[in-house]
Short mmCIF file of C-alpha atoms in Angstrom, two decimals:
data_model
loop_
_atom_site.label_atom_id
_atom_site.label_comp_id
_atom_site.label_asym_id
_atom_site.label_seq_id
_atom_site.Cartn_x
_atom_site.Cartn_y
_atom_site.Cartn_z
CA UNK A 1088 2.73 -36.15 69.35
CA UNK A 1089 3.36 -33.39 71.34
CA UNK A 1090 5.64 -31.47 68.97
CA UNK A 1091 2.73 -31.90 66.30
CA UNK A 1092 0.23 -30.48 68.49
CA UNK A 1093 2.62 -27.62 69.19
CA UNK A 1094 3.11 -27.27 65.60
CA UNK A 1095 -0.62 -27.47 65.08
CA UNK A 1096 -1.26 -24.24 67.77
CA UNK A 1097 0.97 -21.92 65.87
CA UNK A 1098 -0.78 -23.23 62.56
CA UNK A 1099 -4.48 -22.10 64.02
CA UNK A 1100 -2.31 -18.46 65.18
CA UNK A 1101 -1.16 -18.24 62.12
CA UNK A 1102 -4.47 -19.02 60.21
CA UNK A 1103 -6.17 -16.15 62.77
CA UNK A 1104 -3.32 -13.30 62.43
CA UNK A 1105 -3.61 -13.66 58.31
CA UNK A 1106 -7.66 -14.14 58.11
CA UNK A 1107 -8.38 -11.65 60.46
CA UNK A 1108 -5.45 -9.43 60.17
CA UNK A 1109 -7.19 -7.87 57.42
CA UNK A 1110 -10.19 -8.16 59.47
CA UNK A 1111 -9.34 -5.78 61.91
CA UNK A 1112 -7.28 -3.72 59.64
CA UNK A 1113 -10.54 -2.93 57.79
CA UNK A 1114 -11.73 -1.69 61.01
CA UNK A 1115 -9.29 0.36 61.86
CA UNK A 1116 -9.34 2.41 58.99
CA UNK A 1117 -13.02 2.95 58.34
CA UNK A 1118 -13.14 6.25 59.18
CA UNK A 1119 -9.87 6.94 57.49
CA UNK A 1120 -11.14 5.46 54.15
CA UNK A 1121 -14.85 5.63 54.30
CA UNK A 1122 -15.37 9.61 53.80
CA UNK A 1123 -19.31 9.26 53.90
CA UNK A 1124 -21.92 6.59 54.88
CA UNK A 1125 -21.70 4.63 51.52
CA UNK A 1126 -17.83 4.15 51.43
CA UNK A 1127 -18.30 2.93 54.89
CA UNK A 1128 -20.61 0.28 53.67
CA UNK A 1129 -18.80 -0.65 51.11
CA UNK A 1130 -15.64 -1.57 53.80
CA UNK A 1131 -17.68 -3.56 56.20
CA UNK A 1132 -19.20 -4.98 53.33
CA UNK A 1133 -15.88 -6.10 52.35
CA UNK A 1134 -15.39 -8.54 55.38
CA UNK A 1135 -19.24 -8.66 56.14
CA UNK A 1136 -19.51 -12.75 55.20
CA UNK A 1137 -16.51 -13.60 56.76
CA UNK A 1138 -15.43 -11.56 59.77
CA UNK A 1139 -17.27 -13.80 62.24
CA UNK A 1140 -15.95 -17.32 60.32
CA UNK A 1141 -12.63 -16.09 61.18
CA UNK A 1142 -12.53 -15.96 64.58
CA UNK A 1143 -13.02 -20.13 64.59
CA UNK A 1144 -9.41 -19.58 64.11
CA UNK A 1145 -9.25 -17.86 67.82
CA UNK A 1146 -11.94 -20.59 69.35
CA UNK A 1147 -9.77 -23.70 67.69
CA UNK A 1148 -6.57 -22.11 68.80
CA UNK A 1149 -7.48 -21.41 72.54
CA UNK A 1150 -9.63 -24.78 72.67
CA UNK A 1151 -6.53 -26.70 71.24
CA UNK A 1152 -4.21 -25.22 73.73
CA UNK A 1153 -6.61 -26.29 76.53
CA UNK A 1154 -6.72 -29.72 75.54
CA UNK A 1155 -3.32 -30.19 74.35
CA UNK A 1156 -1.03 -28.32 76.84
CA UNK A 1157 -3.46 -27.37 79.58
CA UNK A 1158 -0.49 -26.60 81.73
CA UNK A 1159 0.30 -23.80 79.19
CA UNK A 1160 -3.16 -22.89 79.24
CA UNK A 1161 -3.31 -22.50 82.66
CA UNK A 1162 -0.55 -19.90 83.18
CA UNK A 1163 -1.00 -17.91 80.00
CA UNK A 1164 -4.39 -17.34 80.56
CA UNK A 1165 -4.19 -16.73 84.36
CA UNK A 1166 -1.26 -14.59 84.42
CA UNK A 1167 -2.60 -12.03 81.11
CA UNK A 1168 -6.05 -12.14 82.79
CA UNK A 1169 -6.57 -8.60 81.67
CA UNK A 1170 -5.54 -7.98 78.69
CA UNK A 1171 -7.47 -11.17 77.67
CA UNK A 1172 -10.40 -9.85 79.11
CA UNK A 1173 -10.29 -6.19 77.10
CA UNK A 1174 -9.75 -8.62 74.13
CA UNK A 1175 -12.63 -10.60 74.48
CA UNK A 1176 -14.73 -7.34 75.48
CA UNK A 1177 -13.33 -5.92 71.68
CA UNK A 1178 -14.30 -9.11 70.32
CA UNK A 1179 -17.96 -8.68 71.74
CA UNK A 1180 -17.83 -4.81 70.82
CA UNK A 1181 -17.35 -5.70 67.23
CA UNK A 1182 -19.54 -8.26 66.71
CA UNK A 1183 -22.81 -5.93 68.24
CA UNK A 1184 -21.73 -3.05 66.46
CA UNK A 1185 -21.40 -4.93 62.81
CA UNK A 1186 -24.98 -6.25 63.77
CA UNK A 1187 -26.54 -3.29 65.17
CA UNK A 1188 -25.20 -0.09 62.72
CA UNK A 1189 -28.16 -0.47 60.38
CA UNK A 1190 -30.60 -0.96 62.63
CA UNK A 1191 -31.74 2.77 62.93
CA UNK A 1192 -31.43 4.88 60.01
CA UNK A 1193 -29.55 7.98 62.34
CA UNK A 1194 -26.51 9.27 61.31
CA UNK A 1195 -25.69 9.72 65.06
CA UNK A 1196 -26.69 6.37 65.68
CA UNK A 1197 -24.37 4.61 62.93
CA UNK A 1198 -21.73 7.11 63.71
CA UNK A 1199 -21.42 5.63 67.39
CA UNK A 1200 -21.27 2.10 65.99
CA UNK A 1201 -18.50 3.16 63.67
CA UNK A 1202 -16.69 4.26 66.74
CA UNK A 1203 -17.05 1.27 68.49
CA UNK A 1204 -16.09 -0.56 65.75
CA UNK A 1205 -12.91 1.58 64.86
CA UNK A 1206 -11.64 1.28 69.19
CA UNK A 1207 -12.86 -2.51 69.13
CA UNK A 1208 -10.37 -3.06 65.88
CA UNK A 1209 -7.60 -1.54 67.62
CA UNK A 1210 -7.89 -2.70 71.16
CA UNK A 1211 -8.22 -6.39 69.62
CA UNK A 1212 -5.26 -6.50 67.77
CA UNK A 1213 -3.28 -4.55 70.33
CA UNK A 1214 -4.15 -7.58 73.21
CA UNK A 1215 -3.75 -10.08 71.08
CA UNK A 1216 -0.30 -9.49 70.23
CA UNK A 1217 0.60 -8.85 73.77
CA UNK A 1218 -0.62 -12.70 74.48
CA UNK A 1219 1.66 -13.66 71.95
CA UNK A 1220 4.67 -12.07 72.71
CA UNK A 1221 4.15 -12.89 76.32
CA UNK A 1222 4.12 -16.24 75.21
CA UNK A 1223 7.28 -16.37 72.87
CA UNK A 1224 9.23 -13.50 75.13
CA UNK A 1225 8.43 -15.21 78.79
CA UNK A 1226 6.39 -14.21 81.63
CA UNK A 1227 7.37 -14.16 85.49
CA UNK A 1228 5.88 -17.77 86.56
CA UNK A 1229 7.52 -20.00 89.25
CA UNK A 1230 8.46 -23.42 89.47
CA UNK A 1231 4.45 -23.93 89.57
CA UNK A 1232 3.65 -22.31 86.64
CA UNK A 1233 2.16 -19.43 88.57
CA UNK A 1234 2.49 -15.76 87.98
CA UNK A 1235 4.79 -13.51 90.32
CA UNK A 1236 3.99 -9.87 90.63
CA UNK A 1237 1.25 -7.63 89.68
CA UNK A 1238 -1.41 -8.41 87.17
CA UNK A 1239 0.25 -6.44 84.91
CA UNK A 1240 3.54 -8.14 85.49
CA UNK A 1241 3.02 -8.92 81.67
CA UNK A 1242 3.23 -5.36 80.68
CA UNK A 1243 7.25 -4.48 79.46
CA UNK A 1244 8.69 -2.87 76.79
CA UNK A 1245 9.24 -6.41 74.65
CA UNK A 1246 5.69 -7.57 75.35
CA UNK A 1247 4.15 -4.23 73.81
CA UNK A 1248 6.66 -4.47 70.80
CA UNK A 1249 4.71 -7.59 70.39
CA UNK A 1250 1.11 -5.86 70.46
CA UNK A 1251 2.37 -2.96 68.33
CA UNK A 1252 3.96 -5.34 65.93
CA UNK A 1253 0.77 -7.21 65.70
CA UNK A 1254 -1.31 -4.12 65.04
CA UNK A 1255 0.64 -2.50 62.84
CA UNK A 1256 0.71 -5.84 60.58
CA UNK A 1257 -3.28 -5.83 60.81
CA UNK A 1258 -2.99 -2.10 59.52
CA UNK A 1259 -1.08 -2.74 56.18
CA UNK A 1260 -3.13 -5.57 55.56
CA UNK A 1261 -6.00 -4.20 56.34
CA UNK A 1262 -5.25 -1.25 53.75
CA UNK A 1263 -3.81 -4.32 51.24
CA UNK A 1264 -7.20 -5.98 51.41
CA UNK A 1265 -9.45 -3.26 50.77
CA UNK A 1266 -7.17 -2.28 47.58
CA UNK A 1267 -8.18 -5.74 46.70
CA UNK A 1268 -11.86 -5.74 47.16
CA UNK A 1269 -13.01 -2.32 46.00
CA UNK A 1270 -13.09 -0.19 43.33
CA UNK A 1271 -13.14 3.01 42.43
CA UNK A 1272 -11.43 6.18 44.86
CA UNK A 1273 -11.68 3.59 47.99
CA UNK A 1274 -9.26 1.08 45.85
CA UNK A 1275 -6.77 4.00 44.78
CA UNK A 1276 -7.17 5.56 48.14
CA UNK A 1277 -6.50 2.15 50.22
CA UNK A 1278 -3.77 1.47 47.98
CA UNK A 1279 -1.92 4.53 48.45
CA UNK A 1280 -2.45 4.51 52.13
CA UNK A 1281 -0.83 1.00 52.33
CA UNK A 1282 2.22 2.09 50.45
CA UNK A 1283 2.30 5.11 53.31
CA UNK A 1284 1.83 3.42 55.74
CA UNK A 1285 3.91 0.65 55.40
CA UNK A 1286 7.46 1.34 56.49
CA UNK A 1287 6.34 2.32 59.56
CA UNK A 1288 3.42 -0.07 60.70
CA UNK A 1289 5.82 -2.89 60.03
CA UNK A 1290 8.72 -1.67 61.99
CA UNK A 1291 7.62 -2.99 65.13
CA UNK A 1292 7.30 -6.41 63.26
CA UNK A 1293 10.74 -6.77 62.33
CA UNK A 1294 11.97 -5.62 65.33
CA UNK A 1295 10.32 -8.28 67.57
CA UNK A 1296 11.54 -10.56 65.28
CA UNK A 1297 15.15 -9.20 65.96
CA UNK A 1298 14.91 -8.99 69.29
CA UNK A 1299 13.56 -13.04 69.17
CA UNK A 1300 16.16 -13.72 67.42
CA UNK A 1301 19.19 -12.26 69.14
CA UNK A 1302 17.26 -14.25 72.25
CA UNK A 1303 16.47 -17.53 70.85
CA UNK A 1304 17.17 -18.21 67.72
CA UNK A 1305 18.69 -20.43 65.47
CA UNK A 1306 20.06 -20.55 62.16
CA UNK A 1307 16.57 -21.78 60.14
CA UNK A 1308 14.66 -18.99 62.29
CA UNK A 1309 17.22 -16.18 61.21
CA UNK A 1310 15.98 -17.11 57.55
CA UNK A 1311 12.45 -17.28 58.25
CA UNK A 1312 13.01 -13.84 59.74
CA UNK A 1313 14.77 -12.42 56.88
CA UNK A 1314 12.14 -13.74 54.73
CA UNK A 1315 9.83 -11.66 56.38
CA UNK A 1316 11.66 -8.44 55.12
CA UNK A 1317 11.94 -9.68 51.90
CA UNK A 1318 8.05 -10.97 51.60
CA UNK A 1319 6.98 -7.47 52.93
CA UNK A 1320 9.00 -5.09 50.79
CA UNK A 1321 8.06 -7.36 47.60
CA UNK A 1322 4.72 -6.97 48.80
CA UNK A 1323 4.66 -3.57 48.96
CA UNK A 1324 6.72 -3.46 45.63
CA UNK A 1325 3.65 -5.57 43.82
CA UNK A 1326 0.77 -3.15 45.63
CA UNK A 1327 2.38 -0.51 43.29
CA UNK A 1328 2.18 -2.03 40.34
CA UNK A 1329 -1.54 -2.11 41.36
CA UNK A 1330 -1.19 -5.90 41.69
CA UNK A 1331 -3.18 -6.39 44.82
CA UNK A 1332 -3.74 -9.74 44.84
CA UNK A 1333 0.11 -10.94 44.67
CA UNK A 1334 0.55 -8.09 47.71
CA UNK A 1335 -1.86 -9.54 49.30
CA UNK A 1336 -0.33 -13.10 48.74
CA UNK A 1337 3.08 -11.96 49.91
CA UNK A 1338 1.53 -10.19 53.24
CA UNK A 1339 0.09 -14.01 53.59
CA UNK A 1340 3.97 -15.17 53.43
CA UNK A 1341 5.28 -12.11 55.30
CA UNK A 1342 2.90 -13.77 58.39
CA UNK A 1343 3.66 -16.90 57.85
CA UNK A 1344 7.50 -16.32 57.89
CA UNK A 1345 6.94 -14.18 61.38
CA UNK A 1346 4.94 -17.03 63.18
CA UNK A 1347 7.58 -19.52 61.81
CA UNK A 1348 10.63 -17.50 63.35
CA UNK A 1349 8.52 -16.75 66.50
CA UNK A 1350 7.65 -20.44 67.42
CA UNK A 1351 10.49 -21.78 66.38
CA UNK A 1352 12.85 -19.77 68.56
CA UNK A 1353 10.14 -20.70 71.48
CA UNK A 1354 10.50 -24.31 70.76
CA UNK A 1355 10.92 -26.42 72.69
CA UNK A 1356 9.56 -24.61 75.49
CA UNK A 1357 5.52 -23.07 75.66
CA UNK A 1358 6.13 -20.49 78.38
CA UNK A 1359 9.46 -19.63 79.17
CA UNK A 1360 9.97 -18.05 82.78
CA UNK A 1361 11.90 -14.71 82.85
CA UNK A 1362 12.75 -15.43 86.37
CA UNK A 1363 14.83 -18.79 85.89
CA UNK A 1364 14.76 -20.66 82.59
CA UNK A 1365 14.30 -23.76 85.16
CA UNK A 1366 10.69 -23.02 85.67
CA UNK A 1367 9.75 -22.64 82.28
CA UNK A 1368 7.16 -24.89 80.31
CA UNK A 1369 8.23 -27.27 78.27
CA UNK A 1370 6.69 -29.36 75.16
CA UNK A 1371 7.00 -32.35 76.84
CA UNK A 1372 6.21 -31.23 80.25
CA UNK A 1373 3.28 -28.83 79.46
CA UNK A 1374 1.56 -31.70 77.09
CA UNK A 1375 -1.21 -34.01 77.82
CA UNK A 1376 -1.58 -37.45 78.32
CA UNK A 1377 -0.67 -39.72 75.36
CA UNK A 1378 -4.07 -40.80 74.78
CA UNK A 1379 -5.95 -37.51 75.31
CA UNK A 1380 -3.22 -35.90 72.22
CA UNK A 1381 -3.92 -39.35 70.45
CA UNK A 1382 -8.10 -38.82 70.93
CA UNK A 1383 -7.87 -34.89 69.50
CA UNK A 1384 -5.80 -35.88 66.48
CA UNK A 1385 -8.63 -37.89 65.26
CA UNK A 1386 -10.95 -35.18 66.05
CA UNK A 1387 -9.11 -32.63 64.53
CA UNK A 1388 -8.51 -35.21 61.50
CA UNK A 1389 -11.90 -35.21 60.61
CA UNK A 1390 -12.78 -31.61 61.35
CA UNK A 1391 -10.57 -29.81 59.72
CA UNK A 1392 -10.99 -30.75 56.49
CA UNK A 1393 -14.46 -29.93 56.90
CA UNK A 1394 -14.44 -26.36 58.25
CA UNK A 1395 -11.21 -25.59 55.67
CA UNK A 1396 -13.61 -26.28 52.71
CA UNK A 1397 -16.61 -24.37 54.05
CA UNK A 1398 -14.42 -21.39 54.81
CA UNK A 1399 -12.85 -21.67 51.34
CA UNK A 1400 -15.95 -21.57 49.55
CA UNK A 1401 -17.14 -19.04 51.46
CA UNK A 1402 -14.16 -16.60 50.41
CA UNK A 1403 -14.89 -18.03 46.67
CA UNK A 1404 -18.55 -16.83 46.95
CA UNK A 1405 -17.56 -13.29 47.54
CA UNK A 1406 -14.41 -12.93 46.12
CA UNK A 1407 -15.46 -9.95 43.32
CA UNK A 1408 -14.57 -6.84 44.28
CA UNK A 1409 -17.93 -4.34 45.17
CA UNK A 1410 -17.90 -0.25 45.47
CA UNK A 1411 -20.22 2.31 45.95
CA UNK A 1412 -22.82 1.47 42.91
CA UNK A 1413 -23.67 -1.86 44.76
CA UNK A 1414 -24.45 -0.41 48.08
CA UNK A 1415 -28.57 -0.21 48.02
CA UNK A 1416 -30.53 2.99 50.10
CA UNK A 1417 -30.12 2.70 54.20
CA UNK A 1418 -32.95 -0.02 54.66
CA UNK A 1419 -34.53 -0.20 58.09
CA UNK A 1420 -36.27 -3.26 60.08
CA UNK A 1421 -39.84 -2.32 60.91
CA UNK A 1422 -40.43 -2.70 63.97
#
């Protein structure tokens, strides 16, 4: 039970890093690829009916951890205080600026949303990946799971690998996803901008994976890293053909390979301790009671299926592409 529940964590991560990947990609580049106040619209148009859906991945993932393996919970959470804290913060930045942009038809106005939006999409991305690779790479904990050092003690040159690699996958597929759902210059623009960008956003990715690997790894992780490469340059490959969907498919794969090679070579540890392997957290020592793990599988038998078929349809509602010509005049709330 415990190895499914592990199993079922880096699921949820994986489900948040590919839905809202693109998410915060979008964000990232909106004043790269919006050139005036319509463009713009059209981009957080894009991931307008969905942005907020996809951060249930975030809530299930952190609630399942709690529940699960609240020892891990415990000294993740407590020891990267901070940079979960300026993650959160992004989080909340977004979410107010998405709502409040059109509320006052100012150009100065919307342009200081769009600037909270653009440092909310990269701080975001930039924490979470440091979580993640804190997790996978080790943190200083002792034999009680507690942090030694400064609260920045998770702040070394593997750990930001991880939040640059992280980012720079949210770029691409940010860039990927717009190619998908616009049309006209933004399409050709994002497209070309992807295909730029690419080689070196992605870097950091495979790098982290090679430093996991030459770590921790085993012979079915080497492959899922490998397959990483290979899903990423077909990807690219595909986006030049103009065939944004499959790109898209195959930066799906190129995630799902990367989470697959990071928590495998974690297994079967949670937190490993970069001060003696002997204090880190295992699985089995990390894990719940039998009966709490057997109470949450039930829960999470009937739940998922649910909130997997409302999120579907929601992507099938809005899955045509929109542009310029469907953006209406600025409208403002009367007050």
């Amino acid at each position: 039970m415990e190895t499914l529940w592990f199993c079922v964590i880096a699921l949820l991560w994986l489900g948040y890093f590919f839905l809202e990947g693109f998410d915060f990609g979008v964000g990232m580049l909106l004043p790269v690829l919006g050139r005036d106040e319509r463009e713009r619209r059209v981009m957080i148009n894009t991931i307008g009916p969905v942005w907020d859906g996809n951060e249930v991945w975030l809530i299930v993932a952190i609630g399942a951890t709690f529940a699960a393996f609240p020892g891990w919970y415990a000294s993740l959470i407590s020891t990267v205080y901070l940079p979960v804290l300026v993650f959160l913060l992004a989080l909340i930045g977004r979410g107010v600026a998405f709502e409040y942009r059109g509320k006052v038809d100012s150009v100065r106005w919307r342009a200081r949303w769009d600037g909270v939006i653009v440092v909310c999409s990269w701080l975001a991305p930039l924490t979470v990946g440091l979580l993640i690779a804190s997790t996978v790479l080790g943190l200083p904990i002792d034999a009680e799971g507690n942090r030694v050092g400064s609260p920045f003690a998770s702040l070394r040159w593997d750990t930001l690998l991880g939040a640059a690699a992280i980012t720079g996958y949210a770029l691409v597929h940010g860039a990927v996803f717009t190619a998908l759902k616009t049309e006209g210059d933004i399409r050709l623009r994002a497209r070309a901008l992807a295909l730029r960008l690419a080689p070196l956003a992605l870097l950091p990715l495979l790098v982290l994976l090679l430093v996991v690997q030459v770590r921790s790894g085993s012979v079915w992780t080497w492959a899922a890293a490998i397959l990483v490469a290979l899903a990423a340059f077909a990807a690219m490959a595909r986006l030049a053909l103009g065939r944004e969907g499959q790109s898209f498919a195959l930066m799906g794969l190129t995630i799902v390979a990367a989470v697959t090679a990071l928590f495998g070579a974690l297994y079967p540890n949670v937190l490993p301790s970069t001060l003696d392997p002997a204090y880190s957290l295992t699985v089995a020592g990390a894990a719940s009671s039998p009966y709490t793990l057997t109470v949450i599988t039930w829960v999470a038998a009937f739940g998922t299926p649910a909130v997997l078929i409302y999120q579907g349809w929601t992507y099938w509602v809005f899955r045509k592409r929109i542009g310029t010509r469907h953006i209406p005049p600025v409208h403002v709330p009367s007050s």
